[in-house]
């Protein structure tokens, strides 16, 4: 039996940026962020959003940067096709991980099957090599936020610890952030989120691959000598495009298969005339019809999409208030009384006989110039160092002017804390670990906690996800302790923090519903939501301020609305705590009387009936 060549097509996801920037960022020369595919029997196979195929060099990645001769295979084409099809259930879109389970993992498996050889180690071992650098460790939380926890994390963290003990990693620059963003975007494309929703197929195996990858698929069987096919084809393509509008991932895939140009294996579909449409739901044929009937096509597609993505039961409930609630976090960004705040800090420094060195004086003056809008430049490394020093020297009751300045700077410099949130976590601990923390300091800690939510990456990756590196425990403890404070001002800001926590959950659910969710660390953690909802309910029962009640109800509504029924216990908890009765009692004593609060309470009761 004659052999056929097996080739590895190599692409650079960074488009040359890794080669030019890696040395200064990581201390190592990295020539590219490699994406690979395997070419055999005239087909290019690669893994992204499932196993994909194309003609060699004609995928959405363009022309390969390098073509490596891996070897030869003596396996028949039918055996190769059958093996690749057997991997469809293994290499699915939801399993894609930039570091652990990517295109190179698939390429390596396929090459070993075809000719018993692996892909070059400089490609397969690149993720581990990258994570052994301080820079790699600094951006690991961002990658894990996008793709989930990496199996390389524990080993990489240990290896990096030896490097970073003596020399802490510097914060990634704007150029570094741009590089990471570009790689992440390209990796998402490599999983290909941005594939054309209408694909051209030329064989049954290509069609089968696409059908197994997407939940809803319409196959348009056409032929070159079919005038009705030419008439309906533009309408077919527009319909598919419209159904995928504003989607980051393909919701409905259209496949065009020209029978006059396809391989002989397409006979398995049993198509006798063109145009014919086959509709597939979760990999199985759902319906079919013949003829260039656009109304029928649209109707069939609408039914298919309804079955593939059934609306949440909450969408069938008439809600007047919840759906209009904003998902913007409550922030504390206003600045006033500069003289008083800086004067109070200087007073505490003198009282403690704390003398700032020249760098610290310059840093403090920079912050003053910034809040007074006289400059936009701050050395954040010097500022963070000053804060660490003063937190060790001042008493808890003397923290509040320092934290007020910190709170004001946070929003405009939140990216700094994305890469190193440790100081923020330390500040959140202040109110929790000091039973007699004064009101002013407690309020400032809570405001800082609220401002974390200005930056979605900072909040969702480091403070509300269940990633191992997350500081959610500190945030949760602060919130639970603050909700029952005897000080109404503290309780009001705590209610704002509870609302902010609920918005990250609400945003994720909405993105999942519309099919645009990607990247951010999972917020759908039932245990955490139950813990917060329980604390909020305890506070709600005791609360006598309608404004605070409003924020607490808003937080509860967001934890409840669109909650996944198969895993969420929030509704069950609220029913067990007899929330409708709690609401009625508040109404009787006129603690719930404004239109918005009454509407919110009504909507919550309606959802609990479902």
XYZ file of C-alpha atoms in Angstrom:
610
model
C 0.000 0.000 0.000
C 1.396 3.411 -0.939
C 1.902 6.082 1.675
C 0.712 9.683 1.820
C 2.546 12.588 3.500
C 1.465 13.985 6.876
C 2.187 17.681 7.268
C 1.884 20.082 10.184
C 0.754 23.599 9.264
C 2.023 26.145 11.800
C 0.475 29.597 12.371
C 1.413 32.416 14.782
C -1.623 33.628 16.776
C 0.295 36.732 17.890
C 0.928 37.829 14.293
C 4.611 38.496 15.047
C 4.047 40.358 18.327
C 5.499 37.519 20.421
C 8.767 37.601 18.484
C 9.208 41.350 18.954
C 7.998 41.709 22.544
C 8.587 38.413 24.367
C 12.200 39.008 25.424
C 11.480 42.260 27.230
C 8.298 40.857 28.819
C 9.330 37.351 29.824
C 13.108 37.330 29.729
C 12.897 34.596 27.066
C 12.732 34.790 23.299
C 9.411 33.304 22.152
C 9.098 33.363 18.381
C 5.355 32.802 18.201
C 2.176 31.655 19.907
C 1.672 28.559 17.834
C -1.553 27.262 16.328
C -1.228 24.051 14.345
C -3.285 21.885 12.043
C -2.644 18.540 10.355
C -2.847 18.096 6.581
C -3.410 14.635 5.177
C -5.265 13.318 2.130
C -5.804 16.875 0.865
C -7.673 18.023 4.011
C -6.546 20.369 6.782
C -7.789 19.223 10.202
C -7.688 21.496 13.253
C -9.351 21.875 16.650
C -11.178 24.991 17.721
C -14.912 25.051 18.207
C -14.899 21.317 17.693
C -12.859 19.551 15.018
C -12.872 21.644 11.858
C -11.731 20.961 8.283
C -10.800 23.024 5.262
C -8.765 22.809 2.094
C -5.050 23.147 2.966
C -4.085 26.773 3.587
C -7.646 28.029 3.103
C -8.880 28.169 6.699
C -9.641 31.462 8.446
C -6.002 31.483 9.655
C -4.741 32.215 6.162
C -1.426 30.877 4.928
C 0.767 28.923 7.383
C 3.975 30.469 8.658
C 5.737 27.108 8.372
C 4.957 23.654 6.981
C 6.651 20.783 8.824
C 6.933 17.326 7.284
C 5.869 15.040 10.135
C 6.096 11.760 8.244
C 3.983 9.397 6.172
C 0.909 7.302 6.850
C -0.132 4.032 5.277
C -3.648 4.211 6.730
C -6.460 4.381 4.143
C -8.422 7.612 3.892
C -11.566 5.870 5.188
C -9.740 4.790 8.364
C -8.411 8.322 8.910
C -11.886 9.800 8.428
C -13.416 7.274 10.818
C -10.785 8.004 13.467
C -11.275 11.775 13.228
C -15.031 11.286 13.530
C -14.470 9.213 16.676
C -12.757 12.250 18.220
C -15.748 14.572 17.716
C -17.092 13.796 21.194
C -13.651 14.305 22.743
C -12.613 17.561 21.085
C -15.713 19.684 21.680
C -15.874 23.469 21.779
C -16.593 23.668 25.510
C -13.374 21.752 26.297
C -11.083 24.200 24.478
C -8.447 25.684 26.802
C -5.698 28.005 25.615
C -3.059 26.286 27.774
C -4.242 22.729 28.416
C -6.453 21.432 25.615
C -5.974 23.304 22.396
C -5.279 22.900 18.693
C -1.802 21.544 19.401
C -3.215 18.834 21.676
C -5.381 17.649 18.799
C -2.583 17.904 16.244
C -0.317 15.830 18.470
C -2.952 13.109 18.924
C -3.695 12.937 15.209
C -0.019 12.835 14.195
C 0.641 9.980 16.617
C -2.281 8.032 15.157
C -1.227 8.657 11.555
C 2.471 7.962 11.741
C 3.493 7.414 15.358
C 5.263 10.764 15.663
C 4.607 13.797 17.879
C 4.632 17.444 16.959
C 7.821 19.431 17.795
C 8.342 19.998 21.515
C 8.976 23.723 21.068
C 5.270 23.894 20.118
C 3.737 21.418 22.592
C 5.762 22.649 25.579
C 5.326 26.380 24.946
C 2.503 26.894 27.525
C 4.553 25.366 30.363
C 7.644 27.322 29.310
C 5.648 30.563 29.210
C 4.123 29.992 32.660
C 7.561 29.459 34.175
C 8.220 33.171 33.677
C 7.101 35.870 36.148
C 5.138 37.541 33.369
C 3.377 34.276 32.565
C 2.305 33.946 36.189
C 1.107 37.549 36.278
C -1.350 37.026 33.429
C -2.347 33.449 34.343
C -5.448 34.665 36.275
C -6.654 36.479 33.143
C -6.241 33.342 31.024
C -7.955 31.213 33.655
C -10.751 33.760 33.766
C -11.310 33.175 30.061
C -10.830 29.414 29.796
C -11.032 28.007 33.341
C -8.331 26.816 35.718
C -5.202 25.470 34.073
C -3.704 22.084 34.926
C -0.331 23.794 34.617
C -1.117 26.209 37.451
C 0.285 24.334 40.497
C 3.526 23.312 38.788
C 3.988 26.693 37.175
C 3.313 28.510 40.406
C 5.960 26.449 42.205
C 8.504 27.016 39.462
C 7.769 30.708 39.270
C 8.014 31.113 43.038
C 11.746 30.466 42.895
C 12.114 33.161 40.286
C 9.872 35.732 41.892
C 11.059 35.370 45.493
C 14.107 37.463 44.780
C 12.684 39.610 42.018
C 8.934 40.369 42.094
C 7.431 40.629 38.601
C 6.763 44.096 37.325
C 3.256 44.972 36.236
C 2.524 44.269 32.559
C 2.733 47.369 30.419
C 0.104 48.635 28.017
C 1.993 46.887 25.217
C 1.909 43.631 27.194
C -1.809 43.985 27.793
C -2.248 44.540 24.074
C -0.268 41.379 23.323
C -2.340 39.276 25.712
C -5.568 40.703 24.348
C -4.455 39.938 20.802
C -3.496 36.369 21.660
C -6.756 35.789 23.545
C -8.753 37.151 20.648
C -6.836 34.996 18.183
C -7.230 31.949 20.418
C -10.974 32.515 20.531
C -10.894 32.719 16.766
C -8.838 29.561 16.776
C -11.745 28.001 18.579
C -13.322 29.589 15.846
C -15.922 31.842 17.338
C -15.808 34.092 14.316
C -16.276 31.493 11.593
C -18.641 32.464 8.826
C -22.021 31.083 9.947
C -22.514 29.751 6.412
C -19.985 27.047 5.579
C -19.262 25.362 2.237
C -18.955 21.577 2.448
C -17.809 19.138 -0.228
C -18.120 15.809 1.534
C -20.351 13.945 3.954
C -17.523 13.843 6.506
C -17.298 17.646 6.529
C -21.054 17.901 7.027
C -20.979 15.310 9.829
C -18.165 17.200 11.568
C -20.118 20.452 11.531
C -23.400 18.815 12.565
C -21.736 17.231 15.591
C -20.184 20.539 16.627
C -23.193 22.885 16.578
C -26.558 22.613 18.298
C -28.633 23.882 15.373
C -27.644 23.268 11.743
C -29.392 23.754 8.402
C -27.916 21.943 5.395
C -28.813 23.457 2.008
C -28.419 20.864 -0.749
C -28.006 22.609 -4.091
C -26.607 21.974 -7.546
C -25.074 24.032 -10.335
C -27.998 23.391 -12.721
C -30.759 24.394 -10.265
C -32.269 27.873 -10.960
C -34.509 27.833 -7.813
C -31.346 27.144 -5.764
C -29.727 30.314 -7.099
C -32.861 32.294 -6.270
C -33.148 31.192 -2.632
C -29.444 31.026 -1.794
C -29.095 34.788 -0.947
C -32.186 34.568 1.270
C -30.787 31.463 2.970
C -27.454 33.165 3.692
C -29.154 36.321 4.985
C -31.468 34.316 7.245
C -28.520 32.457 8.778
C -26.616 35.733 9.220
C -29.611 37.441 10.843
C -30.094 34.599 13.323
C -26.454 34.958 14.365
C -26.535 38.748 14.624
C -24.638 40.075 17.672
C -23.536 36.544 18.562
C -19.906 35.969 19.518
C -20.419 32.293 18.826
C -22.421 30.618 16.130
C -25.966 29.905 17.251
C -27.248 28.575 13.939
C -24.902 27.114 11.330
C -25.793 26.985 7.659
C -24.059 24.486 5.364
C -24.151 24.730 1.585
C -23.484 21.409 -0.147
C -23.353 21.472 -3.955
C -24.165 17.910 -4.980
C -22.671 18.419 -8.427
C -19.253 19.131 -6.919
C -19.327 16.941 -3.801
C -17.657 13.584 -3.164
C -19.607 10.373 -3.659
C -20.174 9.827 0.073
C -22.921 12.495 0.109
C -25.297 9.873 -1.309
C -25.891 8.841 2.313
C -28.173 11.875 2.747
C -30.641 10.460 0.221
C -31.320 13.775 -1.523
C -33.291 13.253 -4.753
C -33.971 16.847 -5.777
C -32.668 20.351 -5.183
C -33.111 22.590 -3.344
C -33.526 20.377 -0.280
C -33.058 21.487 3.310
C -32.139 19.192 6.213
C -32.364 20.618 9.737
C -30.350 19.087 12.593
C -30.854 19.456 16.340
C -27.996 18.453 18.669
C -26.460 16.250 15.976
C -29.654 14.451 14.910
C -31.915 15.152 11.951
C -34.896 17.172 13.122
C -36.803 17.858 9.881
C -36.457 18.286 6.119
C -38.315 19.757 3.160
C -37.852 20.399 -0.546
C -38.375 23.513 -2.646
C -37.366 27.171 -2.730
C -39.995 28.188 -0.171
C -38.537 30.967 2.002
C -41.555 31.188 4.309
C -41.276 27.479 5.056
C -37.524 27.777 5.578
C -37.900 30.633 8.042
C -40.668 28.854 9.922
C -38.651 25.650 10.199
C -35.566 27.571 11.352
C -37.528 29.432 14.038
C -38.905 26.153 15.387
C -35.433 24.600 15.325
C -33.918 27.499 17.275
C -36.721 27.385 19.827
C -35.979 23.697 20.428
C -32.219 24.199 20.471
C -32.323 27.207 22.806
C -35.627 27.108 24.722
C -36.315 30.384 26.565
C -35.961 30.442 30.323
C -39.350 30.047 32.101
C -38.828 33.488 33.648
C -39.161 34.979 30.151
C -42.782 33.859 30.144
C -43.610 35.837 33.291
C -44.894 39.399 33.021
C -42.230 41.378 34.881
C -42.541 45.115 35.149
C -39.490 46.149 37.171
C -36.754 43.502 37.262
C -36.063 43.568 33.533
C -35.501 47.333 33.682
C -32.948 47.170 36.496
C -29.529 48.408 35.458
C -26.543 46.086 35.590
C -24.189 48.988 36.189
C -22.439 48.695 39.564
C -22.905 51.299 42.266
C -19.606 53.187 42.515
C -18.178 55.800 44.865
C -16.095 58.013 42.637
C -16.945 61.553 43.741
C -14.169 63.540 45.348
C -14.451 66.569 47.590
C -12.907 68.138 50.710
C -9.297 67.715 49.566
C -7.891 69.957 52.296
C -9.756 68.114 55.029
C -8.758 64.605 53.867
C -5.063 65.368 53.319
C -5.013 67.504 56.449
C -6.424 64.631 58.502
C -3.833 62.212 57.104
C -1.004 64.626 57.936
C -2.448 65.017 61.443
C -2.335 61.245 61.981
C 1.204 61.036 60.598
C 2.384 63.700 63.059
C 0.530 62.027 65.915
C 2.323 58.754 65.195
C 5.596 60.588 64.506
C 5.755 59.064 61.040
C 8.194 60.815 58.718
C 7.855 60.193 55.007
C 10.953 59.880 52.858
C 11.355 61.915 49.686
C 9.830 59.244 47.434
C 6.828 58.871 49.720
C 6.298 62.628 49.892
C 6.443 62.821 46.118
C 3.983 59.963 45.786
C 1.485 61.516 48.190
C 1.759 64.865 46.418
C 1.155 63.146 43.071
C -2.113 61.730 44.385
C -3.169 65.179 45.551
C -2.392 66.706 42.183
C -4.345 63.892 40.535
C -7.532 64.200 42.595
C -7.411 67.973 42.032
C -7.129 67.215 38.294
C -3.826 69.037 37.977
C -1.984 65.984 36.614
C -2.763 62.587 35.152
C 0.526 60.965 36.068
C 0.987 58.762 39.129
C 3.693 56.237 39.893
C 1.397 53.465 41.084
C 4.248 51.255 42.312
C 5.430 54.018 44.645
C 1.851 54.718 45.741
C 1.176 51.058 46.568
C 4.444 50.884 48.488
C 3.451 53.960 50.491
C 0.043 52.460 51.275
C 1.622 49.214 52.494
C 3.953 51.184 54.756
C 1.219 53.348 56.256
C -1.125 50.407 56.806
C 1.594 48.929 59.014
C 2.245 52.136 60.960
C -1.189 53.738 61.394
C -3.902 52.354 63.654
C -7.143 51.058 62.172
C -9.033 54.149 63.319
C -6.513 56.314 61.454
C -6.817 54.525 58.111
C -9.820 56.359 56.741
C -8.155 59.413 55.077
C -5.583 57.145 53.419
C -8.335 54.798 52.226
C -10.415 57.690 50.964
C -7.529 58.711 48.681
C -7.073 55.079 47.700
C -10.760 54.808 46.836
C -10.584 57.897 44.622
C -7.583 56.582 42.660
C -8.888 53.049 42.213
C -11.239 53.614 39.310
C -8.783 55.381 37.039
C -5.996 52.893 37.825
C -7.962 49.660 38.230
C -5.824 47.786 35.677
C -2.923 47.880 38.129
C -4.935 45.784 40.577
C -6.001 43.299 37.890
C -2.405 42.113 37.758
C -1.805 42.297 41.515
C -4.948 42.343 43.706
C -3.191 41.328 46.948
C -3.256 44.829 48.451
C -6.970 45.160 47.791
C -7.597 41.831 49.525
C -5.615 43.056 52.541
C -7.745 46.193 52.729
C -10.983 44.200 52.568
C -9.794 42.247 55.601
C -9.492 45.392 57.709
C -13.157 45.690 58.676
C -13.574 41.930 59.134
C -10.606 41.304 61.385
C -11.116 44.353 63.601
C -14.280 43.985 65.669
C -14.118 47.598 66.835
C -13.228 49.170 63.492
C -14.529 52.741 63.531
C -17.340 53.852 61.243
C -15.196 56.079 59.001
C -12.671 53.341 58.208
C -15.392 50.730 57.735
C -17.209 52.972 55.255
C -14.034 53.541 53.244
C -13.285 49.808 53.080
C -16.813 49.183 51.779
C -16.514 51.943 49.182
C -13.260 50.450 47.951
C -14.989 47.063 47.712
C -17.773 48.615 45.628
C -15.291 50.310 43.302
C -13.669 46.965 42.516
C -16.670 46.372 40.251
C -15.711 49.250 37.957
C -13.334 46.821 36.238
C -15.137 43.598 35.193
C -11.910 41.618 34.883
C -10.774 42.675 38.346
C -14.082 41.843 40.012
C -14.999 38.639 38.205
C -11.539 37.086 38.143
C -10.215 38.044 41.560
C -13.182 38.717 43.854
C -16.359 36.932 42.752
C -15.170 33.760 40.987
C -14.254 30.484 42.666
C -10.826 30.310 41.033
C -8.124 29.192 43.494
C -6.474 32.630 43.315
C -9.729 34.488 44.014
C -10.197 36.635 47.132
C -13.939 36.017 47.254
C -13.767 34.848 50.863
C -12.575 38.270 52.014
C -15.226 40.076 49.979
C -17.994 37.800 51.241
C -16.946 38.093 54.878
C -16.858 41.878 54.619
C -20.336 41.951 53.075
C -21.947 39.551 55.556
C -20.504 41.428 58.552
C -21.508 44.822 57.183
C -25.132 44.012 56.326
C -26.023 43.755 60.010
C -24.076 46.801 61.204
C -25.880 49.078 63.668
C -24.795 52.021 61.494
C -27.316 52.756 58.733
C -24.652 54.344 56.510
C -22.571 51.174 56.698
C -25.623 49.039 55.905
C -26.484 51.221 52.914
C -23.051 50.789 51.316
C -23.118 47.086 52.192
C -26.432 46.817 50.331
C -24.725 48.508 47.370
C -21.938 45.921 47.549
C -24.514 43.118 47.610
C -26.117 44.633 44.533
C -22.761 44.831 42.746
C -22.137 41.146 43.490
C -25.499 40.287 41.975
C -24.798 42.278 38.794
C -21.849 40.085 37.770
C -24.122 37.058 38.006
C -26.886 38.825 36.067
C -24.512 39.956 33.310
C -23.147 36.445 32.844
C -26.644 34.960 32.601
C -27.718 37.517 30.008
C -24.602 36.872 27.935
C -25.173 33.128 28.098
C -28.784 33.625 27.086
C -27.857 35.628 23.995
C -24.907 33.384 23.169
C -22.219 36.019 23.623
C -20.680 34.774 26.880
C -16.965 34.055 26.707
C -13.886 34.495 28.757
C -14.866 35.787 32.132
C -14.499 33.468 35.145
C -17.679 31.598 35.977
C -19.946 33.455 38.402
C -22.665 30.787 38.495
C -21.775 29.319 41.903
C -24.889 28.183 43.755
C -23.218 27.844 47.168
C -21.939 31.409 47.038
C -25.242 32.816 45.832
C -27.135 30.962 48.558
C -24.715 32.278 51.185
C -25.171 35.867 50.019
C -28.938 35.546 49.572
C -29.278 34.134 53.086
C -27.295 37.066 54.521
C -29.306 39.569 52.477
C -32.589 38.049 53.651
C -31.445 38.242 57.274
C -30.647 41.923 56.760
C -33.914 42.544 54.894
C -36.028 41.148 57.730
C -34.421 43.564 60.208
C -34.083 46.602 57.937
C -36.239 49.729 58.485
C -34.791 52.054 55.819
C -36.657 51.816 52.481
C -33.639 52.878 50.402
C -31.588 50.027 51.881
C -34.543 47.654 51.421
C -34.663 48.698 47.757
C -31.013 47.760 47.188
C -31.396 44.470 49.051
C -34.452 43.517 46.981
C -32.632 44.482 43.792
C -29.732 42.168 44.714
C -32.110 39.294 45.505
C -33.961 39.800 42.236
C -30.759 39.499 40.215
C -29.675 36.326 41.995
C -33.141 34.928 41.271
C -33.862 36.092 37.710
C -32.795 33.619 34.977
C -31.175 31.340 37.567
C -30.441 27.924 35.981
C -33.266 25.765 37.300
C -31.278 22.553 37.316
C -28.613 23.850 39.731
C -29.844 26.998 41.483
C -31.183 26.761 45.059
C -31.897 30.487 45.436
C -35.646 30.216 44.743
C -35.939 27.251 47.100
C -34.145 29.192 49.842
C -36.340 32.278 49.420
C -39.472 30.146 49.543
C -38.227 28.373 52.668
C -37.616 31.760 54.299
C -41.176 32.748 53.281
C -40.095 35.855 51.419
C -43.632 36.782 50.238
C -44.680 37.053 53.889
C -41.621 39.167 54.701
C -42.553 41.508 51.848
C -46.176 41.768 52.979
C -45.074 42.601 56.525
C -42.849 45.388 55.195
C -45.761 46.746 53.166
C -48.063 46.778 56.183
C -45.700 49.021 58.152
C -45.096 51.162 55.036
C -41.431 50.236 54.673
C -42.218 49.236 51.084
C -44.286 51.969 49.518
C -42.485 53.725 46.648
C -43.461 52.607 43.139
C -40.109 51.070 42.218
C -39.769 49.093 45.443
C -43.365 47.862 45.292
C -42.846 46.771 41.670
C -39.622 44.976 42.523
C -41.258 43.149 45.427
C -44.158 42.109 43.193
C -41.831 40.734 40.499
C -39.875 38.680 43.039
C -43.094 37.130 44.351
C -44.142 36.283 40.786
C -40.838 34.547 40.086
C -41.165 32.494 43.274
C -44.439 31.090 41.960
C -42.663 29.470 39.011
